């Protein structure tokens, strides 16, 4: 075995494969590990060859052919090491070039990303819709356009998200109300040849008509477009145009309305100059002057009120006022026109007396205006109904008529300044500011004015809605002397409820002396039970009752149909503002603190007649 191994090694030492192996690896080792590694491997190969050439184990190489082999290996190896060093240099330079190229590519990509980011930020901050569209060619012509880019403002014009829109065709995805054919006809030519175009588009959007100004230009086979929303400007221009038209109509109407009273005034002046004028004719002239001057004063008052409201200079003088008195004042103002046209006025007051905190003069002015409008637009012999109702939500005064009515498309405009209902068909006069003024006055009271109509020639209904919080108790009335003839005082069925027996009995005695029918109980439970069988129209109720309080008893009374219309009077020792607010919320009509002034109490009891 040793001999075989020795022969194999000898063959290996003398074989050219050994040197070929070392020679083949020299460039690779040099490139990978440097020139010193290649030189060391070369020397190792020479030493290996000398060691294993005869005589084996010695570095001496006596045979000439072995010397030639070693010399050739040394020369070739040196050349290979040198070549490896050159390859290493080339590889290093190539690596540096590749790294530089990759770095440049990374820088270029980052620059592109930064540029795209700045592009997006710039377009999004502009707040103007911006698009890029690319043509889709079919059979040699542009068949449709494709959304390739849109900024945030543009995305808001679509019902879909931007991710859905980008890449979609304008034939299937486009802003709400836009016509695909308009986009294709206007923008496709810019994709075929360089150019720029600007045009306006009117669309029917979700919020009504919209107007856009489109500026589009070619961009390397695509189209870029800016969409500017002109809707606010167009609507403002329309509003200005409408206001200007109404101003002209107002001035014409004002001239007409002022000439109407001026004509009889001038004629009356000429009549008064005539000699021998009879007293009867003179009185007639004076009445004409008074009526026509009052008409002119009314026109001027309306104009001044509108001016004050516009400048915020109109202050309401609120006070506790009986709604019945407001209605009476309004009816008195409107009565002449109602009588002149032979119209029937039906008044439906609330079930029981109602007091509110309001400007008495202004509220009566609004109600009178509604009544006169109803009379003006109702044919002679027509019917007008004034209804007053109150609940926990609001207080409503309604004026309904069976006149010419209001067409549905005009309902929203009747409260505008200088507008008139059916101006062309029914020229009834007026400046067209009455409803606008009325609406403003009611809004100053915290309420609202509404209108309803079933259509032309089907009548109309105007309603004043006041918040329930405007309801208040009647203020204390001045004491008055008892009437000399007690038989003239209306008699009532009265229930006295007080846990103080002496106070209750004393009140009962006084009321019976006044001629009233009186029942007396000393607790809230007894009052509730008694009212099931006894229909009192006036109830005097203490608040601090044992068991069921006076507040709770009042609420039960108002919730029971048979007693809901009774006049409720609080008789209590509590008189702070919050106490009065509590009794008003519970449905009391009056709030008196002990000891009660009998004159004020008697007048409060008399109001039960107004409700009946």
Coordinates of C-alpha atoms in Angstrom, one line a residue:
X1 CA 0.0 0.0 0.0
X2 CA 2.8 2.4 0.8
X3 CA 4.4 1.6 -2.5
X4 CA 1.2 2.2 -4.4
X5 CA 0.7 5.5 -2.6
X6 CA 4.3 6.5 -3.3
X7 CA 3.9 5.7 -7.0
X8 CA 0.6 7.7 -7.1
X9 CA 2.2 10.7 -5.5
X10 CA 5.2 10.4 -7.8
X11 CA 2.8 10.4 -10.8
X12 CA 1.0 13.4 -9.3
X13 CA 4.3 15.2 -8.7
X14 CA 5.5 14.5 -12.2
X15 CA 2.0 15.0 -13.8
X16 CA 1.2 18.3 -15.4
X17 CA -2.2 18.2 -13.7
X18 CA -0.7 19.4 -10.5
X19 CA 0.9 22.5 -12.1
X20 CA -2.2 23.0 -14.2
X21 CA -4.3 23.0 -11.0
X22 CA -2.1 25.5 -9.3
X23 CA -1.9 27.6 -12.6
X24 CA -5.6 27.6 -13.1
X25 CA -6.3 28.8 -9.5
X26 CA -3.7 31.6 -9.5
X27 CA -5.8 34.3 -11.3
X28 CA -8.8 33.4 -9.2
X29 CA -6.9 33.5 -5.9
X30 CA -5.2 36.8 -6.9
X31 CA -8.5 38.4 -7.9
X32 CA -10.3 37.2 -4.7
X33 CA -7.6 37.7 -2.1
X34 CA -5.0 40.0 -3.7
X35 CA -1.5 39.8 -5.3
X36 CA 0.3 38.5 -2.1
X37 CA -2.1 35.5 -2.0
X38 CA -1.4 34.7 -5.7
X39 CA 2.4 35.1 -5.2
X40 CA 2.3 32.8 -2.1
X41 CA 0.3 30.2 -4.0
X42 CA 2.9 30.4 -6.9
X43 CA 5.8 29.8 -4.5
X44 CA 3.9 27.0 -2.9
X45 CA 3.5 25.3 -6.3
X46 CA 7.2 25.7 -7.1
X47 CA 8.1 24.2 -3.7
X48 CA 5.6 21.4 -4.1
X49 CA 7.1 20.5 -7.5
X50 CA 10.7 20.7 -6.3
X51 CA 9.9 18.6 -3.2
X52 CA 8.2 15.8 -5.1
X53 CA 10.5 15.7 -8.1
X54 CA 13.4 13.2 -7.8
X55 CA 15.0 13.0 -5.5
X56 CA 11.7 13.1 -3.6
X57 CA 11.7 15.0 -0.3
X58 CA 14.5 17.3 -1.5
X59 CA 14.2 20.8 -3.0
X60 CA 17.1 20.0 -5.4
X61 CA 16.0 19.4 -9.0
X62 CA 19.0 17.8 -10.8
X63 CA 17.1 16.6 -14.0
X64 CA 17.0 19.0 -16.8
X65 CA 13.5 18.3 -18.0
X66 CA 12.2 18.8 -14.4
X67 CA 14.0 22.1 -14.2
X68 CA 12.4 23.2 -17.5
X69 CA 8.9 22.2 -16.1
X70 CA 9.5 24.2 -12.9
X71 CA 10.9 27.2 -14.9
X72 CA 7.9 27.1 -17.2
X73 CA 5.5 26.9 -14.2
X74 CA 7.3 29.9 -12.6
X75 CA 7.1 32.0 -15.7
X76 CA 3.5 31.1 -16.5
X77 CA 2.4 31.5 -12.8
X78 CA 4.1 34.9 -12.6
X79 CA 2.2 36.0 -15.7
X80 CA -1.1 34.6 -14.3
X81 CA -0.5 36.4 -11.0
X82 CA 0.1 39.6 -12.8
X83 CA -3.0 39.0 -14.9
X84 CA -5.0 38.3 -11.7
X85 CA -3.8 41.6 -10.3
X86 CA -5.0 43.4 -13.4
X87 CA -8.3 41.6 -13.3
X88 CA -8.7 42.6 -9.6
X89 CA -8.1 46.2 -10.5
X90 CA -10.6 46.0 -13.3
X91 CA -13.1 44.3 -11.0
X92 CA -12.7 47.0 -8.4
X93 CA -13.2 49.7 -11.0
X94 CA -16.2 47.9 -12.3
X95 CA -17.6 47.5 -8.8
X96 CA -17.1 51.2 -8.1
X97 CA -18.7 52.1 -11.4
X98 CA -21.7 49.8 -10.7
X99 CA -22.0 51.3 -7.2
X100 CA -21.9 54.8 -8.6
X101 CA -24.5 53.8 -11.3
X102 CA -26.8 52.3 -8.6
X103 CA -26.4 55.4 -6.4
X104 CA -27.2 57.6 -9.4
X105 CA -30.2 55.5 -10.1
X106 CA -31.3 55.7 -6.5
X107 CA -30.8 59.5 -6.5
X108 CA -32.7 59.8 -9.8
X109 CA -35.6 57.7 -8.3
X110 CA -35.7 59.8 -5.2
X111 CA -35.6 63.0 -7.2
X112 CA -38.5 61.6 -9.3
X113 CA -40.4 60.8 -6.1
X114 CA -39.7 64.2 -4.6
X115 CA -40.8 65.9 -7.8
X116 CA -44.0 63.8 -7.8
X117 CA -44.7 64.7 -4.2
X118 CA -44.1 68.4 -4.9
X119 CA -46.4 68.1 -7.9
X120 CA -49.1 66.5 -5.8
X121 CA -48.8 69.0 -2.9
X122 CA -48.9 71.9 -5.4
X123 CA -52.0 70.6 -7.2
X124 CA -53.8 69.6 -4.0
X125 CA -53.1 72.9 -2.3
X126 CA -54.5 74.8 -5.2
X127 CA -58.0 73.7 -4.3
X128 CA -59.0 73.6 -8.0
X129 CA -59.9 70.3 -9.7
X130 CA -57.1 69.1 -12.0
X131 CA -57.2 66.1 -14.3
X132 CA -54.9 64.3 -16.7
X133 CA -56.7 62.2 -19.3
X134 CA -55.2 59.8 -21.9
X135 CA -57.0 58.9 -25.1
X136 CA -58.1 55.3 -25.9
X137 CA -57.7 54.7 -29.6
X138 CA -60.0 52.2 -31.4
X139 CA -60.0 51.7 -35.2
X140 CA -57.7 54.7 -35.7
X141 CA -59.8 57.2 -33.8
X142 CA -60.2 58.3 -30.2
X143 CA -63.1 56.3 -28.8
X144 CA -63.0 57.5 -25.3
X145 CA -60.7 59.1 -22.6
X146 CA -59.2 57.6 -19.5
X147 CA -58.7 59.3 -16.2
X148 CA -54.9 59.0 -15.5
X149 CA -54.6 61.5 -12.6
X150 CA -56.8 63.7 -10.5
X151 CA -56.0 65.8 -7.4
X152 CA -58.0 65.9 -4.2
X153 CA -60.3 68.7 -5.3
X154 CA -61.1 66.8 -8.5
X155 CA -61.8 63.6 -6.5
X156 CA -64.5 65.4 -4.6
X157 CA -66.5 65.8 -7.8
X158 CA -66.9 62.1 -8.0
X159 CA -69.1 59.8 -6.0
X160 CA -66.3 57.1 -6.2
X161 CA -62.9 57.3 -4.5
X162 CA -59.9 58.5 -6.5
X163 CA -58.5 54.9 -6.6
X164 CA -61.6 53.8 -8.5
X165 CA -61.6 56.7 -10.9
X166 CA -58.0 56.5 -12.0
X167 CA -57.8 54.1 -14.9
X168 CA -61.5 54.3 -15.6
X169 CA -63.1 55.5 -18.8
X170 CA -65.0 58.8 -19.0
X171 CA -67.8 56.8 -20.6
X172 CA -68.5 55.1 -17.3
X173 CA -67.0 57.2 -14.6
X174 CA -67.3 61.0 -14.6
X175 CA -68.3 63.9 -12.2
X176 CA -72.0 63.9 -11.2
X177 CA -74.1 65.5 -14.0
X178 CA -71.4 65.6 -16.6
X179 CA -72.0 64.5 -20.2
X180 CA -69.4 62.0 -21.5
X181 CA -69.9 63.3 -25.1
X182 CA -69.1 66.9 -24.1
X183 CA -65.8 65.8 -22.5
X184 CA -64.9 63.7 -25.6
X185 CA -65.9 66.3 -28.2
X186 CA -64.1 69.1 -26.3
X187 CA -60.9 67.3 -25.1
X188 CA -60.2 64.6 -27.8
X189 CA -58.9 67.1 -30.4
X190 CA -56.3 68.3 -27.8
X191 CA -55.0 64.7 -27.6
X192 CA -54.5 64.5 -31.4
X193 CA -52.7 67.8 -31.9
X194 CA -51.1 70.4 -29.7
X195 CA -53.3 73.2 -28.5
X196 CA -55.2 74.9 -25.7
X197 CA -58.9 75.4 -25.2
X198 CA -61.2 77.1 -22.6
X199 CA -64.9 76.7 -22.3
X200 CA -67.8 76.8 -19.8
X201 CA -70.0 73.8 -18.9
X202 CA -73.4 73.8 -17.1
X203 CA -74.3 70.6 -15.4
X204 CA -77.1 69.4 -13.2
X205 CA -75.3 68.4 -9.9
X206 CA -76.7 66.9 -6.7
X207 CA -77.2 70.4 -5.3
X208 CA -78.8 71.8 -8.4
X209 CA -77.4 73.6 -11.4
X210 CA -73.6 74.1 -11.4
X211 CA -71.3 76.0 -13.7
X212 CA -67.6 75.2 -14.5
X213 CA -64.9 76.9 -16.5
X214 CA -62.6 74.3 -18.1
X215 CA -59.1 75.2 -19.2
X216 CA -57.5 72.3 -21.1
X217 CA -54.2 71.8 -23.0
X218 CA -52.2 69.1 -24.8
X219 CA -49.5 67.2 -23.0
X220 CA -47.5 64.6 -25.0
X221 CA -50.5 62.8 -26.4
X222 CA -52.6 63.3 -23.2
X223 CA -54.8 66.2 -22.0
X224 CA -54.5 68.2 -18.8
X225 CA -57.5 70.2 -17.6
X226 CA -58.4 72.6 -14.8
X227 CA -62.1 72.7 -13.7
X228 CA -62.9 76.0 -12.0
X229 CA -66.3 76.0 -10.1
X230 CA -68.1 79.1 -11.2
X231 CA -71.3 78.2 -9.3
X232 CA -71.0 80.7 -6.4
X233 CA -70.1 83.5 -8.8
X234 CA -73.0 82.7 -11.3
X235 CA -75.5 82.4 -8.4
X236 CA -74.3 85.7 -7.0
X237 CA -74.7 87.4 -10.4
X238 CA -78.2 85.9 -10.7
X239 CA -79.0 87.2 -7.2
X240 CA -77.7 90.6 -8.0
X241 CA -79.7 90.6 -11.2
X242 CA -82.8 89.6 -9.4
X243 CA -82.2 92.2 -6.7
X244 CA -81.7 94.8 -9.3
X245 CA -85.0 93.8 -11.0
X246 CA -86.9 93.8 -7.8
X247 CA -85.4 97.3 -7.0
X248 CA -86.7 98.6 -10.2
X249 CA -90.1 97.1 -9.6
X250 CA -90.1 98.5 -6.1
X251 CA -89.3 102.0 -7.2
X252 CA -92.0 101.8 -9.8
X253 CA -94.5 100.4 -7.3
X254 CA -93.5 103.1 -4.7
X255 CA -94.1 105.8 -7.2
X256 CA -97.5 104.2 -8.0
X257 CA -98.5 103.8 -4.4
X258 CA -97.5 107.4 -3.5
X259 CA -99.4 108.8 -6.5
X260 CA -102.6 107.0 -5.4
X261 CA -103.1 109.1 -2.2
X262 CA -101.6 112.2 -3.8
X263 CA -104.3 112.3 -6.5
X264 CA -107.3 112.6 -4.1
X265 CA -105.3 115.0 -1.8
X266 CA -104.8 117.3 -4.7
X267 CA -108.4 117.1 -5.8
X268 CA -109.6 117.7 -2.2
X269 CA -107.4 120.7 -2.0
X270 CA -109.1 122.2 -5.1
X271 CA -112.5 121.4 -3.7
X272 CA -111.7 123.2 -0.4
X273 CA -110.8 126.3 -2.4
X274 CA -114.3 126.5 -3.9
X275 CA -116.5 129.3 -2.4
X276 CA -119.6 128.4 -0.6
X277 CA -118.5 124.9 0.3
X278 CA -121.1 123.2 2.4
X279 CA -120.2 121.8 5.8
X280 CA -121.1 118.2 4.7
X281 CA -118.7 118.4 1.8
X282 CA -116.1 120.0 3.9
X283 CA -116.3 117.1 6.4
X284 CA -116.0 114.7 3.6
X285 CA -112.9 116.4 2.3
X286 CA -111.3 116.3 5.8
X287 CA -112.0 112.5 6.1
X288 CA -110.4 111.9 2.6
X289 CA -107.3 113.9 3.7
X290 CA -107.1 111.9 6.9
X291 CA -107.5 108.5 5.1
X292 CA -105.0 109.3 2.4
X293 CA -102.4 110.8 4.7
X294 CA -102.7 107.7 6.9
X295 CA -102.1 105.5 3.9
X296 CA -99.0 107.5 3.1
X297 CA -97.8 107.3 6.7
X298 CA -98.3 103.5 6.7
X299 CA -96.1 103.2 3.6
X300 CA -93.4 105.3 5.2
X301 CA -93.6 103.4 8.5
X302 CA -93.0 100.2 6.7
X303 CA -90.0 101.6 4.9
X304 CA -88.5 102.9 8.1
X305 CA -89.1 99.6 9.9
X306 CA -87.3 97.7 7.2
X307 CA -84.4 100.1 7.4
X308 CA -84.2 99.7 11.1
X309 CA -84.3 95.9 11.0
X310 CA -81.6 95.9 8.2
X311 CA -79.3 98.1 10.4
X312 CA -80.2 96.1 13.5
X313 CA -81.5 99.3 15.1
X314 CA -85.1 98.0 15.8
X315 CA -85.5 97.1 19.5
X316 CA -88.6 95.3 20.7
X317 CA -90.4 96.6 23.8
X318 CA -91.5 93.3 25.3
X319 CA -94.1 93.1 28.0
X320 CA -96.6 90.6 29.3
X321 CA -99.6 91.1 27.0
X322 CA -102.9 89.2 26.7
X323 CA -103.1 87.5 23.3
X324 CA -106.8 88.4 23.1
X325 CA -105.8 92.1 23.2
X326 CA -103.3 91.6 20.3
X327 CA -106.0 89.9 18.2
X328 CA -108.5 92.7 19.0
X329 CA -106.0 95.4 17.9
X330 CA -105.1 93.6 14.7
X331 CA -108.8 93.0 13.8
X332 CA -109.6 96.7 14.5
X333 CA -106.9 97.8 12.0
X334 CA -108.1 95.3 9.3
X335 CA -111.8 95.8 9.8
X336 CA -112.3 98.6 7.2
X337 CA -111.0 96.5 4.3
X338 CA -112.9 93.5 5.5
X339 CA -116.1 95.5 5.7
X340 CA -115.6 97.2 2.4
X341 CA -115.4 93.8 0.7
X342 CA -118.2 92.2 2.7
X343 CA -115.9 89.4 3.9
X344 CA -116.7 87.2 6.9
X345 CA -114.1 87.0 9.6
X346 CA -114.2 84.1 12.1
X347 CA -112.1 84.3 15.2
X348 CA -111.2 81.1 17.1
X349 CA -109.5 82.1 20.4
X350 CA -107.5 79.7 22.6
X351 CA -109.5 77.5 25.0
X352 CA -108.4 79.7 27.9
X353 CA -106.8 83.1 28.4
X354 CA -103.3 83.3 27.2
X355 CA -100.6 85.8 28.0
X356 CA -97.2 86.1 26.2
X357 CA -94.1 88.2 26.5
X358 CA -94.0 90.2 23.3
X359 CA -93.9 93.6 21.7
X360 CA -97.6 94.3 21.7
X361 CA -97.5 96.9 18.9
X362 CA -95.2 94.9 16.6
X363 CA -97.1 91.6 17.0
X364 CA -100.4 93.3 16.4
X365 CA -98.8 95.0 13.3
X366 CA -97.8 91.6 11.9
X367 CA -101.2 90.0 12.6
X368 CA -103.0 93.0 11.0
X369 CA -100.8 92.7 7.9
X370 CA -101.7 89.1 7.5
X371 CA -105.4 89.9 7.9
X372 CA -105.2 92.7 5.4
X373 CA -103.3 90.5 2.9
X374 CA -106.0 87.8 3.3
X375 CA -108.7 90.4 2.6
X376 CA -106.8 91.9 -0.3
X377 CA -106.4 88.5 -2.1
X378 CA -109.8 87.1 -1.2
X379 CA -112.8 87.9 -3.5
X380 CA -115.7 90.0 -2.0
X381 CA -117.9 87.9 0.2
X382 CA -115.1 85.5 1.0
X383 CA -114.2 83.9 4.3
X384 CA -111.2 84.5 6.6
X385 CA -110.5 82.6 9.7
X386 CA -108.1 83.6 12.6
X387 CA -107.2 80.8 14.9
X388 CA -105.0 80.9 18.1
X389 CA -103.8 77.6 19.6
X390 CA -101.2 76.8 22.3
X391 CA -99.5 73.6 23.3
X392 CA -96.3 72.5 25.0
X393 CA -94.3 73.1 21.9
X394 CA -95.4 76.5 20.6
X395 CA -98.1 79.2 20.3
X396 CA -99.6 79.5 16.8
X397 CA -101.7 82.3 15.3
X398 CA -103.0 81.3 11.9
X399 CA -104.8 83.4 9.3
X400 CA -106.5 81.3 6.6
X401 CA -108.6 82.4 3.6
X402 CA -110.4 81.0 0.6
X403 CA -108.8 83.5 -1.8
X404 CA -106.6 83.3 -4.9
X405 CA -104.0 81.0 -3.2
X406 CA -100.3 80.8 -4.0
X407 CA -98.7 78.6 -6.6
X408 CA -96.3 76.0 -5.2
X409 CA -93.3 77.4 -7.0
X410 CA -93.9 80.9 -5.5
X411 CA -94.2 79.9 -1.9
X412 CA -90.5 80.0 -1.2
X413 CA -90.2 83.6 -2.6
X414 CA -93.1 85.4 -1.0
X415 CA -91.1 86.4 2.1
X416 CA -88.4 88.0 -0.1
X417 CA -88.1 91.8 0.0
X418 CA -90.1 93.6 -2.7
X419 CA -91.9 90.4 -3.9
X420 CA -95.6 90.3 -4.5
X421 CA -98.0 87.4 -5.0
X422 CA -99.4 87.1 -8.5
X423 CA -98.2 90.5 -9.5
X424 CA -99.3 90.3 -13.1
X425 CA -102.8 88.8 -12.5
X426 CA -103.8 90.6 -9.3
X427 CA -102.3 94.1 -8.9
X428 CA -103.6 94.8 -5.5
X429 CA -101.0 97.4 -4.6
X430 CA -98.5 97.5 -1.9
X431 CA -94.7 97.7 -1.9
X432 CA -94.0 94.0 -1.5
X433 CA -92.3 94.5 1.9
X434 CA -95.1 93.6 4.2
X435 CA -94.4 89.8 4.5
X436 CA -90.6 90.4 4.6
X437 CA -91.1 92.9 7.4
X438 CA -93.5 90.6 9.2
X439 CA -91.1 87.7 9.0
X440 CA -88.3 89.8 10.4
X441 CA -90.4 91.0 13.3
X442 CA -91.5 87.5 14.2
X443 CA -87.9 86.2 14.1
X444 CA -86.9 89.0 16.5
X445 CA -89.5 87.5 18.8
X446 CA -87.7 84.1 18.5
X447 CA -90.4 82.7 16.3
X448 CA -91.1 82.0 12.6
X449 CA -93.6 82.9 10.0
X450 CA -94.8 80.2 7.6
X451 CA -97.1 80.0 4.6
X452 CA -99.1 77.2 3.0
X453 CA -101.4 76.9 0.1
X454 CA -103.1 74.1 -1.8
X455 CA -102.5 76.0 -5.1
X456 CA -104.0 78.6 -7.3
X457 CA -107.6 79.7 -6.3
X458 CA -107.5 77.3 -3.3
X459 CA -106.8 79.8 -0.5
X460 CA -103.7 80.2 1.7
X461 CA -102.8 80.1 5.3
X462 CA -100.1 82.2 7.1
X463 CA -99.1 81.2 10.6
X464 CA -97.1 82.9 13.3
X465 CA -95.2 80.4 15.4
X466 CA -94.0 81.7 18.8
X467 CA -91.9 79.6 21.1
X468 CA -93.8 78.1 24.1
X469 CA -91.3 79.9 26.4
X470 CA -92.8 83.3 25.4
X471 CA -95.9 82.3 27.4
X472 CA -96.1 84.0 30.7
X473 CA -98.5 84.6 33.5
X474 CA -100.7 87.7 33.5
X475 CA -99.0 90.6 35.4
X476 CA -100.6 91.8 38.6
X477 CA -103.4 94.3 37.8
X478 CA -103.9 97.4 39.8
X479 CA -106.3 97.2 42.7
X480 CA -109.8 98.5 42.0
X481 CA -112.8 99.3 44.0
X482 CA -115.5 96.7 44.4
X483 CA -118.5 97.4 42.2
X484 CA -121.4 99.0 43.9
X485 CA -123.9 96.6 42.4
X486 CA -122.6 93.1 43.1
X487 CA -125.4 91.5 41.0
X488 CA -123.5 92.8 38.0
X489 CA -120.5 90.6 38.7
X490 CA -120.5 87.3 36.7
X491 CA -120.9 84.2 38.9
X492 CA -118.6 81.3 38.7
X493 CA -118.2 77.8 40.0
X494 CA -115.0 78.0 42.1
X495 CA -112.9 75.4 43.8
X496 CA -110.6 76.6 46.7
X497 CA -107.7 74.2 47.6
X498 CA -105.5 75.1 50.6
X499 CA -104.1 73.1 53.5
X500 CA -104.4 76.1 55.8
X501 CA -108.0 75.6 56.9
X502 CA -108.5 79.2 58.2
X503 CA -107.2 80.7 54.9
X504 CA -109.3 78.4 52.8
X505 CA -112.5 79.1 54.8
X506 CA -111.8 82.9 54.7
X507 CA -111.3 82.8 51.0
X508 CA -114.5 80.7 50.6
X509 CA -116.5 83.2 52.6
X510 CA -115.3 86.1 50.6
X511 CA -116.1 84.4 47.2
X512 CA -119.5 83.4 48.4
X513 CA -120.2 87.0 49.4
X514 CA -119.3 87.9 45.8
X515 CA -122.1 85.6 44.7
X516 CA -119.9 82.7 43.4
X517 CA -120.6 79.0 44.0
X518 CA -117.7 77.7 46.0
X519 CA -116.4 74.3 47.1
X520 CA -113.4 73.9 49.5
X521 CA -110.9 71.1 50.1
X522 CA -107.7 71.0 52.1
X523 CA -105.4 68.6 50.1
X524 CA -104.4 67.8 46.6
X525 CA -105.9 64.4 46.7
X526 CA -109.3 65.8 47.7
X527 CA -109.2 68.3 44.9
X528 CA -108.5 65.6 42.3
X529 CA -111.3 63.4 43.6
X530 CA -113.8 66.3 43.8
X531 CA -113.1 67.4 40.2
X532 CA -114.3 64.1 38.9
X533 CA -117.9 65.2 39.9
X534 CA -117.6 69.0 40.2
X535 CA -116.9 71.0 37.1
X536 CA -115.3 74.2 38.4
X537 CA -114.4 76.9 35.9
X538 CA -112.0 78.6 38.3
X539 CA -109.6 76.8 40.7
X540 CA -107.7 78.7 43.4
X541 CA -104.8 76.4 44.2
X542 CA -102.1 76.5 47.0
X543 CA -98.7 75.1 45.9
X544 CA -97.4 73.8 49.2
X545 CA -100.0 71.1 49.7
X546 CA -99.4 67.9 51.7
X547 CA -99.1 64.7 49.5
X548 CA -99.8 65.9 46.0
X549 CA -98.3 69.3 45.5
X550 CA -100.2 72.2 43.8
X551 CA -97.9 71.9 40.8
X552 CA -98.8 68.2 40.3
X553 CA -102.5 68.9 40.8
X554 CA -102.3 71.6 38.1
X555 CA -100.7 69.2 35.7
X556 CA -103.4 66.6 36.3
X557 CA -106.1 69.3 35.8
X558 CA -104.6 70.3 32.4
X559 CA -104.3 66.7 31.3
X560 CA -108.0 65.9 32.0
X561 CA -110.3 67.0 29.2
X562 CA -113.2 68.0 31.4
X563 CA -111.0 70.4 33.4
X564 CA -108.3 71.4 30.9
X565 CA -110.0 74.8 30.1
X566 CA -110.5 75.9 33.7
X567 CA -108.8 79.1 34.9
X568 CA -106.0 78.1 37.3
X569 CA -104.9 80.7 39.9
X570 CA -101.9 80.0 42.1
X571 CA -102.3 81.3 45.7
X572 CA -98.9 80.9 47.4
X573 CA -96.3 82.4 49.6
X574 CA -93.6 81.7 46.9
X575 CA -93.1 84.6 44.6
X576 CA -89.6 84.4 43.1
X577 CA -89.1 84.4 39.3
X578 CA -88.3 80.7 39.3
X579 CA -91.5 80.1 41.2
X580 CA -93.5 82.0 38.7
X581 CA -91.8 80.1 35.9
X582 CA -92.7 76.8 37.5
X583 CA -96.4 77.7 37.7
X584 CA -96.4 78.9 34.1
X585 CA -94.9 75.6 33.0
X586 CA -97.5 73.7 35.0
X587 CA -100.4 75.5 33.2
X588 CA -101.4 78.2 35.7
X589 CA -103.0 81.3 34.3
X590 CA -102.3 83.6 37.3
X591 CA -99.8 83.6 40.1
X592 CA -100.6 85.6 43.3
X593 CA -98.6 85.8 46.5
X594 CA -100.3 85.9 49.9
X595 CA -101.9 88.0 51.1
X596 CA -103.9 88.4 47.9
X597 CA -105.3 91.7 46.7
X598 CA -109.0 91.0 46.4
X599 CA -109.4 93.5 43.5
X600 CA -106.7 91.7 41.5
X601 CA -108.2 88.4 42.4
X602 CA -111.7 89.4 41.3
X603 CA -110.4 90.7 37.9
X604 CA -108.5 87.4 37.4
X605 CA -111.7 85.5 38.1
X606 CA -113.5 87.6 35.6
X607 CA -111.2 86.4 32.8
X608 CA -112.9 83.1 32.9
X609 CA -115.8 84.8 31.0
X610 CA -113.4 85.6 28.1
X611 CA -112.6 81.9 27.8
X612 CA -116.2 80.8 27.8

